[in-house]
Amino acid sequence: MTNLLILYYSSYGHIETMAQAVADGVVAVRGAKATLKRVPELVPEEVAKKSGYKLDQAAPVAEPGELADYDAVIFGTPTRFGNMCGQMRSFLDQTGALWKSGALIGKVGSVFTSTATQHGGQESTILSFHVTLLHLGMVIVGLPYSAKEQMTLEEIVGGSPYGAATIAGGDGSRKPSETELDLARFQGRHVAEMTVKLGS
């Protein structure tokens, strides 16, 4: 069995929804198992509640050392000024022991994201995230153009060859579209297939 972790952070539920779609794509591949986990919240609970954060997420909280237990990790993060969010950055900053031991070298890494606006940093978030994965020795897998939905001009849609994405809207009211969820499923399936191939 090939084990893939979908590790995410989601303030308002957009990335949580995308993460579930990624997991659906993973389990569509024979011999692949998906585990959904999230990184710890850093915002005080009182502040998070006042800000309308979605705190009732089913996925358990991960520990940094767990990453070594999986054959691949697909990371989901909202964009914060063109970069990963602080919660994900804090989590990854605790993987020094994994870096030192080389525990993640050769494992597959992939990233998906969300932004408030159409041009709000989807690509820069994923590309800058890749730098951390390369330092950890991971093999990066993106979202190839065989995922034709990213080529559409019929609707506004997130996503690029770097990874699936959704657009939340400035007030967070836009939910992931079916096209964006299809791209997330494709990414999960593609990463699982590549991980199985690399492990065979």
JSON list of N, CA, C and O in Angstrom, two decimals, residues 43-53:
[
{"chain": "A", "resi": 43, "resn": "VAL", "atom": "N", "xyz": [-3.79, 31.03, 15.80]},
{"chain": "A", "resi": 43, "resn": "VAL", "atom": "CA", "xyz": [-4.61, 32.17, 16.22]},
{"chain": "A", "resi": 43, "resn": "VAL", "atom": "C", "xyz": [-5.35, 31.79, 17.51]},
{"chain": "A", "resi": 43, "resn": "VAL", "atom": "O", "xyz": [-5.93, 30.70, 17.59]},
{"chain": "A", "resi": 44, "resn": "PRO", "atom": "N", "xyz": [-5.35, 32.65, 18.52]},
{"chain": "A", "resi": 44, "resn": "PRO", "atom": "CA", "xyz": [-6.10, 32.34, 19.75]},
{"chain": "A", "resi": 44, "resn": "PRO", "atom": "C", "xyz": [-7.56, 32.04, 19.43]},
{"chain": "A", "resi": 44, "resn": "PRO", "atom": "O", "xyz": [-8.16, 32.66, 18.55]},
{"chain": "A", "resi": 45, "resn": "GLU", "atom": "N", "xyz": [-8.12, 31.08, 20.15]},
{"chain": "A", "resi": 45, "resn": "GLU", "atom": "CA", "xyz": [-9.48, 30.61, 19.85]},
{"chain": "A", "resi": 45, "resn": "GLU", "atom": "C", "xyz": [-10.50, 31.74, 19.86]},
{"chain": "A", "resi": 45, "resn": "GLU", "atom": "O", "xyz": [-11.38, 31.80, 19.00]},
{"chain": "A", "resi": 46, "resn": "GLU", "atom": "N", "xyz": [-10.39, 32.64, 20.81]},
{"chain": "A", "resi": 46, "resn": "GLU", "atom": "CA", "xyz": [-11.35, 33.74, 20.90]},
{"chain": "A", "resi": 46, "resn": "GLU", "atom": "C", "xyz": [-11.29, 34.63, 19.65]},
{"chain": "A", "resi": 46, "resn": "GLU", "atom": "O", "xyz": [-12.32, 35.04, 19.10]},
{"chain": "A", "resi": 47, "resn": "VAL", "atom": "N", "xyz": [-10.08, 34.89, 19.19]},
{"chain": "A", "resi": 47, "resn": "VAL", "atom": "CA", "xyz": [-9.89, 35.70, 17.98]},
{"chain": "A", "resi": 47, "resn": "VAL", "atom": "C", "xyz": [-10.41, 34.96, 16.76]},
{"chain": "A", "resi": 47, "resn": "VAL", "atom": "O", "xyz": [-11.08, 35.53, 15.89]},
{"chain": "A", "resi": 48, "resn": "ALA", "atom": "N", "xyz": [-10.11, 33.65, 16.69]},
{"chain": "A", "resi": 48, "resn": "ALA", "atom": "CA", "xyz": [-10.57, 32.84, 15.56]},
{"chain": "A", "resi": 48, "resn": "ALA", "atom": "C", "xyz": [-12.10, 32.82, 15.48]},
{"chain": "A", "resi": 48, "resn": "ALA", "atom": "O", "xyz": [-12.68, 32.94, 14.40]},
{"chain": "A", "resi": 49, "resn": "LYS", "atom": "N", "xyz": [-12.75, 32.68, 16.62]},
{"chain": "A", "resi": 49, "resn": "LYS", "atom": "CA", "xyz": [-14.22, 32.66, 16.64]},
{"chain": "A", "resi": 49, "resn": "LYS", "atom": "C", "xyz": [-14.79, 33.99, 16.18]},
{"chain": "A", "resi": 49, "resn": "LYS", "atom": "O", "xyz": [-15.73, 34.05, 15.38]},
{"chain": "A", "resi": 50, "resn": "LYS", "atom": "N", "xyz": [-14.21, 35.09, 16.66]},
{"chain": "A", "resi": 50, "resn": "LYS", "atom": "CA", "xyz": [-14.69, 36.42, 16.27]},
{"chain": "A", "resi": 50, "resn": "LYS", "atom": "C", "xyz": [-14.48, 36.67, 14.78]},
{"chain": "A", "resi": 50, "resn": "LYS", "atom": "O", "xyz": [-15.23, 37.42, 14.16]},
{"chain": "A", "resi": 51, "resn": "SER", "atom": "N", "xyz": [-13.45, 36.04, 14.23]},
{"chain": "A", "resi": 51, "resn": "SER", "atom": "CA", "xyz": [-13.13, 36.23, 12.81]},
{"chain": "A", "resi": 51, "resn": "SER", "atom": "C", "xyz": [-13.90, 35.27, 11.91]},
{"chain": "A", "resi": 51, "resn": "SER", "atom": "O", "xyz": [-13.75, 35.32, 10.69]},
{"chain": "A", "resi": 52, "resn": "GLY", "atom": "N", "xyz": [-14.70, 34.39, 12.50]},
{"chain": "A", "resi": 52, "resn": "GLY", "atom": "CA", "xyz": [-15.50, 33.46, 11.71]},
{"chain": "A", "resi": 52, "resn": "GLY", "atom": "C", "xyz": [-14.75, 32.26, 11.18]},
{"chain": "A", "resi": 52, "resn": "GLY", "atom": "O", "xyz": [-15.18, 31.63, 10.21]},
{"chain": "A", "resi": 53, "resn": "TYR", "atom": "N", "xyz": [-13.63, 31.90, 11.81]},
{"chain": "A", "resi": 53, "resn": "TYR", "atom": "CA", "xyz": [-12.87, 30.73, 11.37]},
{"chain": "A", "resi": 53, "resn": "TYR", "atom": "C", "xyz": [-13.72, 29.47, 11.52]},
{"chain": "A", "resi": 53, "resn": "TYR", "atom": "O", "xyz": [-14.53, 29.35, 12.44]}
]
